[in-house]
XYZ file of C-alpha atoms in Angstrom:
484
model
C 0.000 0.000 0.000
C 1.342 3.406 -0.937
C 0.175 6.403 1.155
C 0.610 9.869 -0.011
C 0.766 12.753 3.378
C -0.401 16.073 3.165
C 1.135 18.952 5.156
C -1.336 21.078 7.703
C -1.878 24.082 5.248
C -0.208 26.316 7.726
C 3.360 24.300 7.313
C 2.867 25.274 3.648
C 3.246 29.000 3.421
C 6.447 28.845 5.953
C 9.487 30.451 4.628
C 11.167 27.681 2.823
C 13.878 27.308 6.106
C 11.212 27.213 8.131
C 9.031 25.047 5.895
C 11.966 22.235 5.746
C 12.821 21.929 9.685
C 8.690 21.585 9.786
C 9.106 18.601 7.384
C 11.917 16.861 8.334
C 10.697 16.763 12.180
C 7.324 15.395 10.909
C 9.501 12.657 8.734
C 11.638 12.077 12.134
C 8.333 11.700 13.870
C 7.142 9.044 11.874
C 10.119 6.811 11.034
C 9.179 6.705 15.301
C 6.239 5.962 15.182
C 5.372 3.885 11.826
C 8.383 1.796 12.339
C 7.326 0.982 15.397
C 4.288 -0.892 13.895
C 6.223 -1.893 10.833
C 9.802 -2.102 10.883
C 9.491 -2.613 7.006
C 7.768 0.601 6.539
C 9.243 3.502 3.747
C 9.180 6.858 4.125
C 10.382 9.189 1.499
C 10.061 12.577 0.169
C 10.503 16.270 1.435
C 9.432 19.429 0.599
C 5.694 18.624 -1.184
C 4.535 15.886 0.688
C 5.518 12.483 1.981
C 5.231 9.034 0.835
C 4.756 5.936 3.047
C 4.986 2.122 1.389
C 3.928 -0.505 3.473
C 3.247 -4.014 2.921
C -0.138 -6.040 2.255
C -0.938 -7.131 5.628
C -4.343 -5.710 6.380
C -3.572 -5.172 9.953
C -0.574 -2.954 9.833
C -2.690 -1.337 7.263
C -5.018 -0.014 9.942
C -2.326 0.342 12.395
C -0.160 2.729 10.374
C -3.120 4.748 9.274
C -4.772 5.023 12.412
C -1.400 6.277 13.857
C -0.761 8.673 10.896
C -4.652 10.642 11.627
C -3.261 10.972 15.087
C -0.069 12.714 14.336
C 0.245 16.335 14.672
C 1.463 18.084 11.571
C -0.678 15.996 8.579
C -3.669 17.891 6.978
C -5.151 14.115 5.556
C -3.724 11.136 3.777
C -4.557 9.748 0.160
C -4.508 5.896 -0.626
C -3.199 5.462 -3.612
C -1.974 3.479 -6.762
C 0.590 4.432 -8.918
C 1.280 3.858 -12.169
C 3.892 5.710 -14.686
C 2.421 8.098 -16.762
C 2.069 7.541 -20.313
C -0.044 9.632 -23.119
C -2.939 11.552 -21.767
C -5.206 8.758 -23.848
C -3.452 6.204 -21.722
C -4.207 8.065 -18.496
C -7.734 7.952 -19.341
C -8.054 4.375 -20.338
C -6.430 3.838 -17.077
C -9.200 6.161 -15.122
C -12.170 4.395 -17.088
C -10.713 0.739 -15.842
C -10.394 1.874 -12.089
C -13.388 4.424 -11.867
C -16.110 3.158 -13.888
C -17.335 0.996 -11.215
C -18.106 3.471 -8.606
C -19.336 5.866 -11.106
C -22.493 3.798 -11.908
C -25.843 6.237 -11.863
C -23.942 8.685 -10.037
C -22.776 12.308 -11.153
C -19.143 13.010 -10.806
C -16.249 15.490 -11.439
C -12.525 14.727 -12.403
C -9.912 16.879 -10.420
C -6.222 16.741 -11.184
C -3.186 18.222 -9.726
C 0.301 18.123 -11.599
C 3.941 18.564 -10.613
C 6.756 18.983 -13.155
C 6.460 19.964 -17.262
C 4.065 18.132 -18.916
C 2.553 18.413 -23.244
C -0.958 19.044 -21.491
C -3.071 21.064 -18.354
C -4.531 20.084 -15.264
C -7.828 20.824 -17.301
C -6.803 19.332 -19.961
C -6.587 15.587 -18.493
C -9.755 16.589 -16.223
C -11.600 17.297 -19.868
C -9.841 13.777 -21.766
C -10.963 11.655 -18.670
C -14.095 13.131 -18.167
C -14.671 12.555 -21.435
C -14.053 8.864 -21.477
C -15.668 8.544 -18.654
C -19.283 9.572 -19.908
C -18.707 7.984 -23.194
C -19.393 4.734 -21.006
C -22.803 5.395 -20.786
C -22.514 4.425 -16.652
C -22.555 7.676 -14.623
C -25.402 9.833 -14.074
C -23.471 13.041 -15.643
C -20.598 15.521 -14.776
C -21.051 18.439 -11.599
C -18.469 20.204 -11.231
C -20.143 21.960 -8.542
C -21.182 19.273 -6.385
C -20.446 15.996 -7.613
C -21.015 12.486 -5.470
C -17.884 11.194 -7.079
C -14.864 12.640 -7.171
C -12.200 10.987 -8.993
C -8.822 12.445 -8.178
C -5.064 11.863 -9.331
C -2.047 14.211 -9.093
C 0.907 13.577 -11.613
C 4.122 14.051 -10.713
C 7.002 14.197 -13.642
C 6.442 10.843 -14.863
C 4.317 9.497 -12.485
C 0.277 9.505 -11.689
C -1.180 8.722 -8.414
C -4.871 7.303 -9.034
C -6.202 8.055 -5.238
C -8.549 5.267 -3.735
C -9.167 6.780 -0.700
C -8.730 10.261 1.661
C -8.297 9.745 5.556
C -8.971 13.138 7.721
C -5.524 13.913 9.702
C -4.946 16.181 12.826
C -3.397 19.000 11.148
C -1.511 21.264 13.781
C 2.498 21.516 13.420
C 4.512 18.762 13.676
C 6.116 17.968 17.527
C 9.013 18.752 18.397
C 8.796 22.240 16.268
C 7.730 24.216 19.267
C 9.432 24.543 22.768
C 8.257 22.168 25.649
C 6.320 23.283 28.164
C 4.946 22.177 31.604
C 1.000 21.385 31.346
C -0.533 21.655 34.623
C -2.952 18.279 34.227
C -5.922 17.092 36.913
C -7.469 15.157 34.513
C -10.664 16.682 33.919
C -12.008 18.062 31.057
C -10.206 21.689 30.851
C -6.551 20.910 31.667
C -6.909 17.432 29.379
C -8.051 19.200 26.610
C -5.973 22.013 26.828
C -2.933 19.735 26.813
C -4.204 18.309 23.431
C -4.487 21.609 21.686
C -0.730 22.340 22.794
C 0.139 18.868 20.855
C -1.728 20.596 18.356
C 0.260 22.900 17.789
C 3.681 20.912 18.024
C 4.302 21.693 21.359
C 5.683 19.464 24.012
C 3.079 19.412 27.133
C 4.776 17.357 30.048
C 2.396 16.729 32.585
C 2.440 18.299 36.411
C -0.272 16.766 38.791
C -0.475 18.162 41.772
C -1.860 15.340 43.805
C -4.467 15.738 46.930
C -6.284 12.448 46.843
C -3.294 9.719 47.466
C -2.148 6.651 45.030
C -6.013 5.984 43.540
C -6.085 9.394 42.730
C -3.031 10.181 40.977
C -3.665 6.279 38.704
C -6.572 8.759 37.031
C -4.622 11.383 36.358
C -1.685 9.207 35.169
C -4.197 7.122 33.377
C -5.317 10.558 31.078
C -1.921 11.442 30.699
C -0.582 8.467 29.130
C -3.258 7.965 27.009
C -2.654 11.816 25.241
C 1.160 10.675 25.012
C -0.166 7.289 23.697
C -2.214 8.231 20.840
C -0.581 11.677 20.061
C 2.590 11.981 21.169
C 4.596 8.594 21.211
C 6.842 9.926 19.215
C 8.347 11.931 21.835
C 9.523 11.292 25.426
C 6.739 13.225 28.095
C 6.957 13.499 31.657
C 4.477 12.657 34.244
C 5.543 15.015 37.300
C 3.558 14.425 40.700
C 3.436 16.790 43.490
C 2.365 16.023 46.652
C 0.084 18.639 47.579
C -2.240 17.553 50.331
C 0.032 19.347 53.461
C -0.051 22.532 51.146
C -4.081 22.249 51.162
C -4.444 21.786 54.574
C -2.171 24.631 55.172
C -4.388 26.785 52.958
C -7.948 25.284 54.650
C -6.370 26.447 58.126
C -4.141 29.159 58.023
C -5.869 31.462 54.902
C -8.973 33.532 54.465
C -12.402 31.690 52.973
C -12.950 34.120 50.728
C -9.460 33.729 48.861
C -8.647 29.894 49.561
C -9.348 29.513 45.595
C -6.975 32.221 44.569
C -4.096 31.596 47.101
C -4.703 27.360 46.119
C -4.014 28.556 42.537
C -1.005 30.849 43.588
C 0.833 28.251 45.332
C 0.420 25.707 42.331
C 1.755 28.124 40.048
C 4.539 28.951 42.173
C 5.394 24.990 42.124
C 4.756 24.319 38.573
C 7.088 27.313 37.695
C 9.999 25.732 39.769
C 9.784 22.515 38.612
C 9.725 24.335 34.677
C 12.464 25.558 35.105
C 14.003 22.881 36.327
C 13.745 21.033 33.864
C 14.213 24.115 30.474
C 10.288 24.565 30.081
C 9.714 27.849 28.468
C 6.220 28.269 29.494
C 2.980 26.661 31.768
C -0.226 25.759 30.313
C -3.804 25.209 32.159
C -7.390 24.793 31.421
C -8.600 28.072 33.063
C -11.847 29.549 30.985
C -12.951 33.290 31.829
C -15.533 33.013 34.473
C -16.138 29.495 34.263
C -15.650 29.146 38.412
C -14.948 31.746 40.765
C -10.948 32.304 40.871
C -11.491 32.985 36.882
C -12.104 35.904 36.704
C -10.080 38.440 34.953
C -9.277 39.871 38.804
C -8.428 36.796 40.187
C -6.381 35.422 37.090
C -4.285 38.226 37.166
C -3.588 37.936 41.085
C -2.816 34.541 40.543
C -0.348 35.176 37.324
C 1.757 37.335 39.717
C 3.459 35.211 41.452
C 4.840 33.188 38.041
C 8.276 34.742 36.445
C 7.200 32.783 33.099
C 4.738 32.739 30.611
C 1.032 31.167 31.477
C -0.810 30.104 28.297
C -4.276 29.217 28.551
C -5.796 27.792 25.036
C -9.202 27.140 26.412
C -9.812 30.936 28.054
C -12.479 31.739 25.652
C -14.240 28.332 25.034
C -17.080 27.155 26.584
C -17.756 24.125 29.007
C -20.043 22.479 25.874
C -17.407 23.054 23.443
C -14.783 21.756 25.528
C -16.595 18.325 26.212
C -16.908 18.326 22.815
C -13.690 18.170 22.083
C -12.888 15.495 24.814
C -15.376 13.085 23.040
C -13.652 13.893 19.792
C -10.028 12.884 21.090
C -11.638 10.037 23.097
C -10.866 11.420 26.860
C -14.329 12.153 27.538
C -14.536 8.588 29.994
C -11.535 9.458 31.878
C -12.478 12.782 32.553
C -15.882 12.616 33.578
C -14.993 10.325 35.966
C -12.269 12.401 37.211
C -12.908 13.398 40.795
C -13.900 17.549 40.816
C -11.050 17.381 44.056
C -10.282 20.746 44.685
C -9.859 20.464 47.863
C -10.283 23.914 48.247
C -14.536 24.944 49.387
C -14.997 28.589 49.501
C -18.704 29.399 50.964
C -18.163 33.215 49.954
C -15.209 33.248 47.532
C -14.058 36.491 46.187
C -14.632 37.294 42.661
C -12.641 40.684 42.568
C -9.408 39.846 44.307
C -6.546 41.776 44.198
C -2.814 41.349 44.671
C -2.863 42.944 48.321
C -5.240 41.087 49.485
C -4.387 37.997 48.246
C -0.900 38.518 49.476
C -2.004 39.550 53.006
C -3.978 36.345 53.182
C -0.771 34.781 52.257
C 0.755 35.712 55.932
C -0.102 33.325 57.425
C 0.674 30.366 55.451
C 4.274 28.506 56.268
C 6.090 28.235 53.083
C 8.186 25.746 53.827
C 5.435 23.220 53.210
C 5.598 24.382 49.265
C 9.227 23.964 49.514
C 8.529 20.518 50.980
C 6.129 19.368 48.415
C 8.255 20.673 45.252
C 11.384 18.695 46.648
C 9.254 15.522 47.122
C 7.871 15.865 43.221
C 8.479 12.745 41.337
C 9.157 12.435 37.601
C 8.391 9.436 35.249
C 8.461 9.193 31.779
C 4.601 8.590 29.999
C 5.778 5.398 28.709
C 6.651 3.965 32.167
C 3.838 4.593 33.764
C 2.183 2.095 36.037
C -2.033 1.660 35.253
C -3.076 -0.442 37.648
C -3.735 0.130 41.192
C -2.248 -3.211 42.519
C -3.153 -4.275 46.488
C -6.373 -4.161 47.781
C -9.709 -2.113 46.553
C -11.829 0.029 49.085
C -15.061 -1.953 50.417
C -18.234 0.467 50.581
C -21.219 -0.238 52.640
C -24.719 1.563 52.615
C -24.704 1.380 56.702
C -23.136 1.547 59.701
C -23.053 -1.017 62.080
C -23.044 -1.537 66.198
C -19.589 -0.421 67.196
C -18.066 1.494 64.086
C -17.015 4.715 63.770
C -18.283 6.864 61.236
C -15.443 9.599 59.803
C -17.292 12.930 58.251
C -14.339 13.432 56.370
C -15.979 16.656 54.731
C -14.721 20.103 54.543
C -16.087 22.014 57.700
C -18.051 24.384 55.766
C -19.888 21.733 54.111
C -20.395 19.827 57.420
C -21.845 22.741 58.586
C -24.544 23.178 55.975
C -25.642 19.837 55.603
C -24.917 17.815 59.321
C -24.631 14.534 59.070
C -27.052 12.596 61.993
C -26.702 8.847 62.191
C -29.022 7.307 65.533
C -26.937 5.028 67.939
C -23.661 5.289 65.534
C -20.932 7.831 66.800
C -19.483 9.927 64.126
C -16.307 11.329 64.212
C -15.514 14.779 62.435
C -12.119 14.497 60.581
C -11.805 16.781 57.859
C -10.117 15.254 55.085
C -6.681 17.558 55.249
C -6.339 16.331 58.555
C -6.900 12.389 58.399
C -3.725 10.861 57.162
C -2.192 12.362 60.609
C -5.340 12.245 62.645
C -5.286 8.447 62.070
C -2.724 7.553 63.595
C -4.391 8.594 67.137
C -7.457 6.846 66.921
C -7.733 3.186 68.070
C -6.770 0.314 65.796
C -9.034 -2.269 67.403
C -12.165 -0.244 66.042
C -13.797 -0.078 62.657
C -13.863 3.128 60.311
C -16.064 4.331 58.094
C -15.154 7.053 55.529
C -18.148 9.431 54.478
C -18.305 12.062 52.291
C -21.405 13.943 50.029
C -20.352 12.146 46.599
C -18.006 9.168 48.292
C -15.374 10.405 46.008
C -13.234 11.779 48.873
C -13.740 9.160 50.764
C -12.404 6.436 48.633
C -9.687 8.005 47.894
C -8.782 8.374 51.372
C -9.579 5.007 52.287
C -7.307 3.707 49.537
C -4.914 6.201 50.637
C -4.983 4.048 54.215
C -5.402 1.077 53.047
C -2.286 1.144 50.955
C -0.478 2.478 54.396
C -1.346 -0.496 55.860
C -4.792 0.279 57.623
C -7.194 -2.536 57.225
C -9.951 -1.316 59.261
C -11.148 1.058 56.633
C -14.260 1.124 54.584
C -16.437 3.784 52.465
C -20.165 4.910 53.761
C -22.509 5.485 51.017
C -25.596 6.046 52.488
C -28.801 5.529 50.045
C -30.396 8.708 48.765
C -33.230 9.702 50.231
């Protein structure tokens, strides 16, 4: 099978330096990535397009061109059969043996495109096989305007390219064109499909997660992340950076004002995810932020959180809305992932302020010890995408719908929302933990006893409890109490 690739229109009108560094990365990327499926695989050309031969095997067939519509930089691929070119009355014999088939009752127009010097025009071989073509007596007639077959060739010096078939690509720039940058990821819609555009657009998005649900948390995130790399990316080396970031949340849900815990949360993960960038030679950050679409997005609030970061902050998504964006996550297939993606926070403002400022953000700031940032940057931990661990291994978190004789319920809730809705369970003795406090509050209560987690969704509280569990606490289960 011979497969001709198409540039993204924008690589096209690049200076002609510019235009060949686009190409050859894009003919790098794919000797990656193709040979990887077919070791046998050939990819030539340069500065038009490219050309892939493959063998007959079905299989690799759909591999390689599945692989190909996922790589940034290709505006679609033709199948294609060549042939060497001949007389113009031979081209059109040719046409009438391969077309007149599909062309039965149905209108049609012929479009050619030519490289090199040739006796005829591009309208002169659409006219001659047009011709031909209706002299059959099968189609239905010519429309040049809007036909329901088109049959397409290009000839190039001596050779013609009869094309079969035309497979959509991702268009974008090739990767590896653009400088890397640090994508800050949860794994929800925004920051996953703000990541993809950046791929888009040849950049390099390695991944920071800044973690405040334990080990079962960060598998979904991880999960997300390798699965961009997977299908977009694998021909590049991405990081997956962790951050510990529960002791910085509790510091924030104890020490800082209500009213600008969202703000000051944001703050203090920009002030990580800049560290670790340029740590590592990232040139900018990226996240999912839309204008207004919660409370510390607002133009106010973005810019007293952008003050605190020495490098640029690129948000792709700060004019799209929440339906286009889920849009787009079903397109690229990380719509499942992400709408099961924990909305974790951590952060509950009752009252949050939608018109901060730098001074008062800063003087709610005071009182928060920043040596617990420092802490949780040193502890970050960096893996490659394609080493990532998928499973969570060890044992899974039991729920139960009630509470028995002798167990101890754990509201593990943010006060606030303990407050508002109080959780009342007859002859059972609940404990209130919030959930920045449990993974040292544990320790203190008795062993011999039984704990149940509870939370309003039970999202929290799984987490948690697989959080213990994997620390060796056995006497830990999930409430999930029936609605109603």
């Amino acid at each position: 099978m011979k497969l001709i690739i198409k540039f993204f229109a924008e690589v096209t009108i690049k200076s002609p330096q510019v235009r060949k560094r686009f190409v050859s990365q894009l003919r790098k990327n794919l000797k990656v990535l193709l040979k990887a499926i077919d070791p046998d695989v050939r990819i030539s050309g340069n500065w038009d397009s490219l050309e892939v031969i493959t063998g007959d095997d079905p299989a690799l067939q759909t591999a390689l061109l599945a692989r190909l519509r996922n790589t940034p930089g290709i505006n679609h691929i033709h199948e294609v059969r060549e042939y060497p070119l001949g007389t113009l009355d031979e081209l059109a014999e040719l046409c009438v043996e391969r077309f007149t088939d599909q062309l039965a009752g149905k209108t049609f127009a012929v479009r050619c495109k030519r490289v090199g010097h040739h006796p005829f025009t591009s309208n002169d071989v659409n006219r001659e096989i047009g011709s031909r073509l209706m002299l059959t007596g099968v189609p239905a007639g010519v429309s040049l305007r809007d036909p329901q077959v088109v049959v397409q060739l290009e000839i190039r010096q001596q050779r013609v390219f009869l094309i079969q078939a035309r497979h959509e690509g991702l268009g974008g720039f090739p990767l590896g064109t653009m400088e890397p940058v640090l994508s800050l990821m949860s794994g929800g819609f925004d920051s996953t499909v703000a990541s993809y555009q950046m791929l888009q657009r040849g950049v390099l998005p390695h991944f920071v997660f800044f973690n405040l649900g334990g080990r079962a948390h960060e598998l979904g995130v991880r999960q997300v992340a390798h699965y961009l790399w997977e299908k977009y990316a694998a021909s590049h080396r991405l990081r997956f950076i962790s951050v510990p970031f529960e002791g910085v949340v509790a510091e924030i849900l104890q020490n800082v004002d209500n009213s600008q815990m969202g703000v000051v949360l944001k703050r203090m993960m920009l002030r990580a995810a800049s560290r670790i960038a340029h740590r590592y030679g990232y040139h900018a950050l990226v996240t999912g932020e839309a204008i207004a679409q919660v409370s510390s997005q607002t133009l106010p609030n973005l810019a007293a959180i952008d003050q605190v970061c020495d490098m640029l902050v690129l948000r792709p998504l700060i004019t799209t809305s929440k339906t286009e964006i889920i849009r787009t996550a079903r397109r690229i297939g990380t719509e499942a992932f992400s709408s099961s993606m924990p909305e974790y926070c951590g952060v509950i403002s009752v009252s949050p302020d939608i018109h901060t400022n730098v001074r008062k953000v800063e003087a709610a700031e005071t009182g928060f010890d920043f040596s617990v940032l420092d802490a949780a940057v040193e502890q970050a931990t960096s893996t490659d995408c394609c080493d990532l661990e998928l499973e969570l291994e060890g044992s899974q978190v039991e729920t139960v719908e009630q509470a028995l004789a002798g167990q101890v319920v754990l509201d593990i809730r943010h006060p606030d929302e303990e407050e508002l809705k109080p959780l009342e369970l007859e002859g059972v003795e609940v404990l209130k933990v919030p959930f920045y406090q449990l993974n040292s509050r544990f320790a203190e209560l008795d062993p011999a006893r039984a704990y149940l987690l509870y939370c309003e969704k039970g999202v929290m509280s799984r987490l948690h409890a697989q959080y213990l569990l994997d620390r060796g606490h056995d006497n830990v289960r999930v409430l999930r109490l029936p609605k109603g």
